[in-house]
Amino acid sequence: MEIQSPLGMQDILPEDVPLWKKVESAMHRICALYRYSEIRTPLFEFTSLFTRSVGEVTDIVEKEMYTFTSNTDSTPISLRPEFTAGIVRAYLQHSMHKQKAFQKFYAFGPLFRRERPQKGRYRQFHQFDIEALGSYSPYLDAETILLASDFLNELGLKEYKISINSIGCPACRAKYREALQNALAPRIGELCQNCQARYERNVFRIMDCKSEKCRAIAAGLPPIQQKGILCDECRDHFGKVFSILKATELEDRVNTFYAGQTTKAPKAKSIPNPLLVRGFDYYTKTTFEFTYSSALGSQDAILGGGRYDNLIEELGGPKSGAVGFAAGIERIILALKDTKTQLSFKKLPKKIPIFIASVTEQEQKRNQEQDTILRDAVFKITTQLRRDGRPADMDFENRSLKAQMKIANKLNYKYVITIGSDELKHDTVKIKNMNTGDEKTCPRKYMLEYLNGYDIVNLAHSESKEIQRLNEFLDLYNKAISLHQSGNENGAADSLNEAEKILIELKIDDAFLLSELYGFKGTVERNIEKNEEAENDLIESVKKNNEYALIWFVLCTVQKKLGKEDEAIKSFMKAYEITGDAWSDWAQREGNKKYFPSEFLERLKSEVEKQYVYDASGTQNVKNSMNK
């Protein structure tokens, strides 16, 4: 007999290793944007840790753990079947909660469960794990869901579905347990053997059974949202998570935060999944699951998680909230192979991490409704910065502004954005330099441009002693933004020309930062009909960073005005390659319609249809966007 690996084990062969590395690279990048710190825990723990956390009557503890004792110690130890318990144990053992109560971790590595092997499921498997410890905030629930969504989108796996539910607090669960047992009592004999045992020991697990017969019975069970089960606090928390996700205005994600809907589903017809549960006893309130079915068949879950507000206290720590998720890497690899996704990631530019702080209710004597509006705005800006490729974080503990600034300083943030009721009223933000104490107010719509200016100065500070000249550059750059905003394009062009001279003098050669400057300069020159100069600067910009879709769009309009229609088509196709249908929103802005006459749109539509293949729905969407 040939030597073989044990049942349920797999080898990661050389031809697959590059794909694994790219998945790991995406994980590290997304966690850096969300300011999660990597943690590495042992492969095995004392068995009691898992029985206390995961639950004694779960399949994992009863049937699936690899448990053994050493020759010198009779205390049983087990190979880790999941990450959460070990990370919470490390958080408490090393008194990390005393140094800083709220902490965010991520982990990657092998786990072990003795279960029946099937497609994408092995006895040694790998997970990407997220744990945020020390907060009850519903904004944290929303953040973890967005992080998971960003991770899958980064990998090109966009056709997933998300189910989300609340399973309530322990008091709600007790009521729901009784309601489920009452509903199931007349049909116990119809359940599979495992679920008949679960009826008394852990009735919630019946709703997660993979047996077709049990799933059909589970579909008729009463939802936890029915009147009288969820308490007001749990119901309000669940509702707030949904409202936060909607407020982010992320079309490609918000439409998926409901059961049974794809990323293109109509928002109005979406509903939560009232029967979603998780496999571990420690979950409370929010639970969620991402599925991707094409490559995985019925076992289509690729990521799942939720809130667990009692686990830290149950393991000997303080009463404290927490939320997290785990993603199955083997299943993600299968999905990537199925979609034949070509993963190629551009090098991330150097961007200064930003902390976003809010002026709290007590400090401004606002009512709770005003405070909620403010925190929604903070979360929205934090999300916007991360989507722009900038590491960013916010407060999840409802601290005072003074306490927020203190923690930002402790974590070495160079810049902090602050938002209060005045900033909300005037649609502005304040950007504070934590080293000098200087504070500037800028229009919120130009926030990203201001921060890009700070990036340039920060990069140069580390490479040059010409601080005075760099400050002059920043003043010119910010002046150009203000002039551009007020419609003084000639003045903006003059300021940018002077700013460019300083970068040339200081020999700043960072490609991304120069791309920003030349892209801005070319846009301004286009607006004052200096089209040849605009084309030269825009070409310089895309040479430095050819993944900036908006600059390709602007270059397309300039080349069209210069009569270079073939070049304009090529520029447009590059932008379309990056963003797809999103170009139509930009083209429809009032100031941009003049650049896209109907005959030019027809040619663009023709080029797109030649080079791209869509399903019936996708093609119609492209045509509708272009016809607009």
XYZ file of C-alpha atoms in Angstrom:
628
model
C 0.000 0.000 0.000
C 1.295 3.441 -0.887
C 2.066 5.893 1.906
C -0.759 8.446 2.150
C -1.731 11.356 4.361
C -4.260 10.667 7.144
C -7.956 10.968 6.356
C -9.109 14.564 6.106
C -5.663 16.073 5.576
C -4.468 17.839 2.442
C -1.173 18.952 0.984
C -0.829 22.495 -0.336
C 1.191 21.855 -3.471
C 3.635 24.322 -5.076
C 1.193 25.362 -7.806
C -1.356 26.427 -5.137
C 1.034 28.250 -2.798
C 0.977 31.562 -4.769
C -2.829 31.676 -4.453
C -2.610 31.090 -0.698
C -0.013 33.838 -0.379
C -2.240 36.290 -2.229
C -5.159 35.497 0.069
C -2.902 36.062 3.078
C -1.643 39.310 1.536
C -5.226 40.579 1.107
C -5.917 39.664 4.747
C -2.926 41.653 6.016
C -3.817 44.681 3.876
C -7.454 44.835 4.969
C -6.538 44.410 8.645
C -4.009 47.247 8.356
C -6.741 49.541 6.992
C -9.041 48.626 9.888
C -6.203 48.866 12.458
C -6.321 45.263 13.680
C -3.128 43.814 15.217
C -1.939 40.293 14.458
C -1.807 37.789 17.330
C -0.482 34.217 17.304
C -1.618 31.678 19.888
C -0.555 28.028 20.515
C -1.862 25.134 18.452
C -3.237 23.465 21.582
C -4.850 24.628 24.826
C -6.223 22.986 27.937
C -9.416 21.174 26.934
C -11.366 22.954 29.655
C -10.928 26.256 27.810
C -12.999 24.963 24.895
C -15.636 23.196 27.001
C -16.208 26.455 28.912
C -16.335 28.659 25.819
C -17.601 26.627 22.862
C -20.038 24.604 25.015
C -20.111 21.040 26.318
C -23.124 20.020 24.233
C -21.813 21.215 20.877
C -20.708 18.788 18.164
C -17.187 20.217 18.296
C -16.629 19.443 21.983
C -18.566 16.165 22.019
C -17.261 14.588 18.802
C -14.698 16.623 16.913
C -11.820 17.771 19.143
C -8.443 16.055 19.092
C -7.862 15.587 22.841
C -4.967 13.854 24.573
C -2.842 13.848 27.731
C 0.925 13.901 28.119
C 3.014 11.244 29.837
C 3.761 13.562 32.757
C 0.454 15.414 33.177
C -3.023 13.928 33.223
C -4.717 17.270 32.449
C -6.296 16.878 28.996
C -5.238 19.229 26.238
C -6.787 19.668 22.800
C -5.678 20.898 19.414
C -7.484 24.176 18.865
C -10.799 23.763 16.962
C -11.302 27.565 16.729
C -9.422 30.803 17.500
C -11.711 32.865 19.734
C -11.219 31.060 23.051
C -7.414 31.089 22.755
C -7.304 34.778 21.841
C -9.558 35.725 24.774
C -7.383 33.568 27.054
C -4.232 35.426 25.868
C -5.991 38.798 26.256
C -6.722 37.976 29.913
C -3.569 36.028 30.796
C -1.263 38.861 29.699
C -3.468 41.546 31.292
C -3.945 43.232 27.942
C -7.392 44.358 29.092
C -5.728 46.350 31.908
C -3.348 48.110 29.519
C -6.154 49.058 27.118
C -9.623 47.575 27.548
C -10.602 47.797 23.882
C -8.340 45.892 21.501
C -8.657 44.508 17.968
C -6.848 41.347 16.855
C -6.588 39.124 13.816
C -5.066 35.671 13.393
C -4.347 33.164 10.658
C -3.363 29.529 10.905
C -4.356 25.869 11.114
C -7.204 24.469 13.238
C -8.277 20.879 13.861
C -11.643 19.097 13.977
C -12.293 15.378 13.603
C -15.331 15.696 11.337
C -16.427 14.002 8.134
C -14.237 15.297 5.275
C -16.088 16.867 2.338
C -15.525 19.470 -0.342
C -13.634 22.384 1.158
C -13.747 20.876 4.662
C -10.750 19.070 6.157
C -9.672 17.819 9.560
C -6.753 20.216 9.482
C -8.009 23.466 8.008
C -7.067 27.140 8.025
C -8.973 30.227 9.073
C -8.616 33.986 8.966
C -9.982 35.191 12.303
C -11.052 38.645 13.587
C -11.707 39.468 17.244
C -12.606 42.924 18.655
C -12.663 42.805 22.457
C -13.942 45.349 24.957
C -16.981 47.086 23.416
C -20.747 46.651 23.211
C -21.085 49.196 20.388
C -23.307 48.221 17.425
C -20.847 50.194 15.271
C -18.347 47.426 15.982
C -20.782 44.781 14.685
C -21.125 46.814 11.485
C -17.362 47.270 11.207
C -16.665 43.533 11.319
C -19.275 42.892 8.607
C -17.753 45.621 6.427
C -14.265 44.227 7.019
C -15.432 40.773 5.927
C -17.106 42.274 2.864
C -13.987 44.292 1.960
C -11.819 41.175 2.325
C -13.962 39.140 -0.102
C -14.310 42.066 -2.517
C -10.542 42.507 -2.475
C -10.250 38.889 -3.599
C -12.786 39.424 -6.389
C -15.413 37.188 -4.710
C -18.339 39.582 -5.056
C -21.229 37.193 -5.717
C -21.717 36.203 -2.088
C -24.828 36.378 0.078
C -24.996 37.540 3.673
C -27.444 36.324 6.299
C -27.771 38.301 9.526
C -29.818 37.748 12.670
C -29.977 38.460 16.384
C -30.086 35.542 18.796
C -30.574 37.850 21.781
C -29.079 37.906 25.251
C -29.237 34.917 27.675
C -32.702 36.000 28.870
C -33.999 36.185 25.297
C -32.417 32.840 24.443
C -34.197 31.173 27.375
C -37.566 32.398 26.036
C -36.652 31.367 22.520
C -35.498 27.920 23.649
C -38.900 27.321 25.195
C -40.707 28.598 22.066
C -38.666 26.280 19.828
C -39.194 23.240 22.021
C -42.946 23.889 22.086
C -43.026 24.201 18.285
C -40.918 21.078 17.736
C -42.568 18.812 20.333
C -45.225 17.376 17.959
C -42.564 16.554 15.309
C -39.662 15.163 17.337
C -40.000 11.757 15.672
C -39.497 13.310 12.238
C -36.091 14.773 13.147
C -32.796 13.023 12.401
C -31.170 11.107 15.236
C -28.735 13.922 16.044
C -31.501 16.525 16.220
C -33.648 14.323 18.464
C -30.737 14.401 20.926
C -30.351 18.151 20.426
C -34.009 18.800 21.339
C -33.234 18.764 25.071
C -29.523 19.506 25.097
C -29.156 22.326 22.542
C -32.332 22.952 20.573
C -30.796 25.876 18.644
C -28.526 23.476 16.770
C -31.577 21.942 15.053
C -31.868 25.129 12.968
C -28.311 24.570 11.713
C -28.754 20.909 10.756
C -27.781 20.028 7.167
C -30.382 17.236 6.842
C -32.944 18.224 4.205
C -35.816 16.940 6.340
C -34.660 18.853 9.428
C -34.089 21.989 7.363
C -37.653 21.802 6.068
C -38.973 21.524 9.626
C -36.677 24.365 10.797
C -38.026 26.640 8.055
C -41.415 26.594 9.799
C -40.106 27.415 13.276
C -41.048 30.731 14.905
C -38.451 33.482 14.326
C -36.757 35.037 17.338
C -38.027 38.459 16.230
C -41.605 37.490 17.026
C -43.278 39.574 19.712
C -42.299 38.828 23.285
C -38.964 37.061 22.729
C -36.310 39.702 21.984
C -35.994 42.272 24.759
C -35.992 45.977 23.888
C -32.212 46.276 24.240
C -31.507 43.380 21.870
C -34.134 44.554 19.377
C -32.723 48.104 19.413
C -29.166 46.820 19.001
C -30.143 44.711 16.006
C -32.023 47.600 14.409
C -29.075 49.933 14.946
C -26.654 47.554 13.232
C -28.859 47.614 10.139
C -29.233 51.399 10.169
C -25.447 51.858 10.474
C -24.818 49.604 7.497
C -27.380 51.488 5.408
C -25.851 54.835 6.401
C -22.508 53.864 4.871
C -24.126 54.164 1.419
C -21.994 51.317 0.093
C -24.298 50.090 -2.685
C -22.342 46.937 -3.463
C -22.477 45.878 0.200
C -25.639 47.257 1.775
C -27.839 45.366 -0.701
C -26.280 42.139 0.572
C -26.959 42.615 4.265
C -30.081 40.515 4.073
C -30.937 36.884 3.614
C -31.375 35.367 0.198
C -30.271 38.419 -1.774
C -27.324 38.876 -4.102
C -25.219 42.010 -4.313
C -27.505 43.307 -7.110
C -30.803 42.634 -5.316
C -33.404 45.390 -4.807
C -32.970 46.910 -1.372
C -36.720 47.211 -0.697
C -37.314 43.449 -0.970
C -34.493 42.462 1.404
C -35.187 40.939 4.822
C -33.020 39.550 7.664
C -32.601 35.807 8.140
C -34.630 35.098 11.300
C -33.424 31.497 11.750
C -29.645 31.987 11.521
C -27.740 30.586 14.503
C -24.046 29.949 15.138
C -22.455 26.684 16.228
C -20.915 27.891 19.496
C -22.702 28.582 22.790
C -20.915 31.857 23.455
C -22.745 33.911 20.786
C -25.187 36.677 21.802
C -27.161 39.270 19.820
C -25.803 39.781 16.279
C -24.877 36.732 14.192
C -23.990 36.706 10.495
C -22.869 34.333 7.762
C -21.442 34.787 4.249
C -22.200 32.084 1.672
C -20.773 31.482 -1.800
C -22.479 28.529 -3.418
C -21.156 27.999 -6.939
C -18.024 26.055 -6.002
C -19.111 24.598 -2.678
C -22.503 22.975 -3.165
C -24.717 22.750 -0.083
C -21.792 23.383 2.289
C -21.541 26.940 1.032
C -20.641 28.977 4.133
C -17.248 30.650 3.754
C -17.330 33.073 6.694
C -19.354 33.448 9.860
C -19.350 35.289 13.141
C -21.174 37.472 15.578
C -21.202 39.060 18.997
C -20.252 37.270 22.240
C -20.802 39.625 25.185
C -20.420 37.109 28.025
C -17.368 35.049 27.071
C -14.700 37.353 28.535
C -16.460 37.381 31.904
C -17.078 33.623 31.797
C -13.335 33.040 31.312
C -12.473 35.100 34.393
C -12.212 38.605 32.965
C -14.288 41.756 33.443
C -17.814 42.084 32.071
C -17.121 43.203 28.514
C -18.567 43.011 25.011
C -16.861 41.445 21.992
C -17.504 40.566 18.354
C -15.627 38.631 15.653
C -15.706 36.236 12.727
C -13.758 33.425 11.098
C -13.291 32.807 7.363
C -12.508 29.337 5.976
C -9.463 29.659 3.722
C -9.800 26.285 1.971
C -13.325 27.196 0.889
C -12.220 30.627 -0.271
C -9.449 29.012 -2.349
C -12.047 26.712 -3.937
C -14.250 29.699 -4.751
C -11.291 31.555 -6.295
C -10.446 28.565 -8.463
C -14.075 28.256 -9.505
C -14.296 31.894 -10.592
C -10.809 31.750 -12.152
C -10.069 35.047 -10.432
C -6.718 36.540 -11.394
C -5.322 38.118 -8.251
C -2.874 40.970 -8.785
C -2.517 43.622 -6.117
C -0.882 46.978 -6.673
C 1.556 48.217 -4.059
C -0.234 50.269 -1.424
C 0.868 53.909 -1.228
C 2.132 55.340 2.027
C -0.847 56.954 3.726
C -0.849 58.396 7.218
C -3.207 56.552 9.614
C -6.039 58.772 10.874
C -8.083 58.624 14.079
C -11.594 60.109 13.877
C -12.908 61.559 17.143
C -16.348 62.907 18.025
C -17.395 65.576 20.511
C -19.619 63.622 22.875
C -23.147 64.319 24.047
C -22.044 65.401 27.533
C -19.560 67.898 26.147
C -22.055 69.613 23.848
C -25.206 68.952 25.901
C -26.887 67.340 22.916
C -29.739 64.890 23.130
C -29.284 61.203 22.348
C -30.675 61.569 18.836
C -28.087 64.235 17.967
C -25.347 62.085 19.442
C -26.413 59.144 17.268
C -26.336 61.328 14.144
C -22.811 62.430 15.035
C -21.537 58.891 15.624
C -23.110 57.788 12.350
C -21.125 60.541 10.614
C -17.895 59.439 12.317
C -18.440 55.836 11.220
C -19.219 56.955 7.673
C -16.016 59.018 7.445
C -13.960 56.162 8.918
C -15.370 53.851 6.248
C -14.707 56.442 3.519
C -11.040 56.753 4.524
C -10.563 52.979 4.518
C -12.135 52.717 1.067
C -9.591 55.312 -0.049
C -6.830 52.959 1.106
C -6.055 54.852 4.311
C -5.690 53.137 7.719
C -8.333 54.651 10.012
C -10.058 53.998 13.311
C -12.608 55.539 15.674
C -13.819 55.277 19.260
C -16.063 52.300 20.097
C -16.359 52.988 23.846
C -18.345 56.281 23.939
C -15.410 58.118 25.503
C -15.108 61.885 25.954
C -13.188 63.909 23.371
C -10.349 64.336 25.862
C -10.131 60.570 26.379
C -10.280 59.953 22.617
C -7.406 62.381 22.006
C -5.441 60.727 24.796
C -5.800 57.273 23.258
C -4.979 58.629 19.775
C -1.790 60.150 21.197
C -0.916 56.909 22.995
C -1.291 55.012 19.708
C 0.981 57.537 17.934
C -1.550 58.957 15.497
C 0.008 62.031 13.840
C -3.350 63.447 12.751
C -6.827 63.315 14.257
C -10.059 64.350 12.549
C -12.617 65.784 14.979
C -16.330 66.264 14.322
C -18.873 68.132 16.411
C -22.274 69.677 15.808
C -20.709 72.756 14.107
C -18.850 70.540 11.648
C -22.021 68.582 10.931
C -23.955 71.800 10.333
C -21.382 73.223 7.895
C -20.306 69.854 6.383
C -16.687 70.320 7.441
C -14.090 68.448 9.495
C -11.217 69.596 11.700
C -7.790 68.059 11.112
C -5.432 68.336 14.082
C -1.660 67.821 13.978
C -0.941 65.931 17.206
C 2.744 66.946 17.178
C 2.302 70.708 16.764
C -1.263 71.179 18.005
C -2.161 73.038 14.795
C -5.769 72.554 13.712
C -7.334 73.328 10.342
C -10.936 73.222 9.193
C -11.602 71.919 5.691
C -14.770 71.153 3.673
C -15.679 67.506 4.097
C -15.838 66.903 0.342
C -12.179 67.968 0.052
C -11.021 65.976 3.084
C -9.235 63.313 1.015
C -7.318 65.941 -0.966
C -6.188 67.667 2.238
C -5.001 64.362 3.699
C -3.098 63.520 0.507
C -1.219 66.794 0.990
C -0.296 65.719 4.512
C 0.933 62.397 3.093
C 3.362 64.232 0.828
C 4.698 66.324 3.691
C 4.981 63.306 5.983
C 6.928 61.342 3.363
C 9.258 64.238 2.725
C 9.777 64.921 6.443
C 11.369 61.519 6.718
C 13.670 62.181 3.770
C 14.499 65.893 3.934
C 15.417 68.602 6.412
C 13.795 71.380 4.347
C 10.835 71.654 6.711
C 10.079 75.277 5.884
C 9.816 74.542 2.168
C 7.575 71.571 2.869
C 5.233 73.699 4.929
C 5.172 76.178 2.045
C 4.223 73.313 -0.258
C 1.344 72.270 2.012
C 0.059 75.832 2.208
C 0.113 76.086 -1.604
C -1.606 72.714 -2.021
C -4.377 73.599 0.455
C -4.715 77.037 -1.140
C -5.213 75.359 -4.530
C -7.984 73.201 -3.082
C -9.771 76.271 -1.663
C -9.412 78.212 -4.930
C -10.626 75.231 -6.952
C -13.625 74.888 -4.613
C -14.526 78.581 -5.037
C -14.257 78.393 -8.845
C -10.969 80.321 -9.164
C -9.289 77.753 -11.425
C -6.583 80.157 -12.662
C -5.520 80.858 -9.097
C -5.570 77.116 -8.309
C -3.358 76.438 -11.342
C -0.838 79.075 -10.237
C -0.669 77.594 -6.723
C -0.179 74.075 -8.090
C 2.603 75.229 -10.402
C 4.426 76.718 -7.404
C 3.782 73.574 -5.358
C 5.202 71.417 -8.172
C 8.417 73.477 -8.170
C 8.940 72.704 -4.479
C 8.570 68.936 -5.015
C 11.023 69.077 -7.909
C 13.459 71.104 -5.785
C 13.232 68.584 -2.924
C 13.437 65.607 -5.314
C 10.274 63.961 -4.001
C 9.750 60.948 -6.250
C 6.988 58.939 -4.578
C 4.858 57.722 -7.503
C 1.487 57.795 -5.774
C 1.921 61.287 -4.337
C 3.136 62.741 -7.626
C 0.177 61.074 -9.341
C -2.165 62.948 -6.975
C -0.486 66.292 -7.686
C -0.382 65.925 -11.469
C -3.926 64.559 -11.566
C -5.217 67.592 -9.640
C -3.128 69.963 -11.769
C -4.349 68.412 -15.036
C -7.982 68.624 -13.922
C -7.646 72.326 -13.113
C -5.904 72.989 -16.456
C -8.733 71.248 -18.291
C -11.231 73.533 -16.583
C -9.429 76.636 -17.919
C -9.088 75.195 -21.432
C -5.334 74.580 -21.214
C -5.967 71.218 -22.763
C -2.488 70.411 -24.077
C -0.909 71.155 -20.688
C -3.736 69.189 -19.043
C -3.101 66.164 -21.261
C 0.625 66.199 -20.444
C 0.023 66.396 -16.685
C -2.726 63.776 -16.716
C -0.523 61.383 -18.701
C 2.216 61.994 -16.130
C -0.296 61.195 -13.390
C -1.384 57.841 -14.879
C 2.257 56.930 -15.523
C 2.811 57.223 -11.788
C -0.390 55.371 -10.838
C -2.362 53.714 -13.632
C -5.097 52.417 -11.277
C -6.635 55.858 -10.584
C -9.866 55.601 -12.596
C -10.982 59.215 -12.202
C -7.766 60.529 -13.802
C -8.315 58.212 -16.783
C -11.847 59.648 -17.063
C -10.552 63.233 -17.022
C -7.846 62.339 -19.557
C -10.574 60.893 -21.788
C -12.476 64.196 -21.729
C -9.329 66.222 -22.497
C -8.350 64.001 -25.416
C -11.902 64.226 -26.756
C -11.684 68.057 -26.672
C -8.330 67.895 -28.476
C -9.914 65.799 -31.237
C -7.970 62.678 -30.251
C -11.006 60.424 -30.178
C -9.091 57.129 -30.534
C -6.864 58.029 -27.587
C -9.950 59.131 -25.642
C -11.549 55.726 -26.251
C -8.413 53.972 -24.946
C -8.384 56.141 -21.812
C -12.052 55.454 -21.222
C -11.561 51.695 -21.622
C -8.810 51.778 -19.011
C -11.156 53.561 -16.586
C -13.950 51.113 -17.395
C -11.600 48.188 -16.750
C -11.041 49.537 -13.237
C -14.570 50.593 -12.263
C -17.131 49.059 -14.638
C -20.565 50.708 -14.544
C -19.486 53.217 -11.884
C -18.236 55.579 -14.626
C -21.840 56.503 -15.491
C -22.405 58.223 -12.129
C -19.424 60.455 -12.797
C -20.414 61.106 -16.428
C -23.902 62.186 -15.358
C -22.721 64.986 -13.070
C -24.001 68.282 -14.419
C -20.525 69.676 -15.067
C -19.364 66.597 -16.981
C -22.269 66.027 -19.400
C -20.724 68.357 -21.980
C -17.777 65.991 -22.371
C -19.972 63.036 -23.423
C -22.091 63.914 -26.480
C -24.502 61.204 -27.598
C -22.462 60.074 -30.623
C -19.391 59.629 -28.434
C -21.421 57.613 -25.913
C -22.585 55.328 -28.716
C -19.001 54.623 -29.691
C -18.052 53.973 -26.063
C -20.971 51.556 -25.741
C -19.873 49.753 -28.882
C -16.303 49.390 -27.592
C -17.485 48.029 -24.252
C -19.746 45.453 -25.885
C -16.873 44.290 -28.104
C -14.454 43.733 -25.245
C -16.648 42.575 -22.354
C -19.137 39.731 -22.021
C -22.031 39.963 -19.557
C -25.007 37.888 -18.630
C -28.372 39.218 -19.786
C -28.888 41.291 -16.642
C -25.356 42.704 -16.673
C -25.511 43.741 -20.336
C -28.795 45.506 -19.779
C -27.304 47.360 -16.803
C -24.373 48.551 -18.929
C -26.699 49.769 -21.684
C -28.965 51.514 -19.210
C -26.012 53.263 -17.594
C -24.681 54.452 -20.942
C -28.089 55.552 -22.208
C -28.368 57.796 -19.154
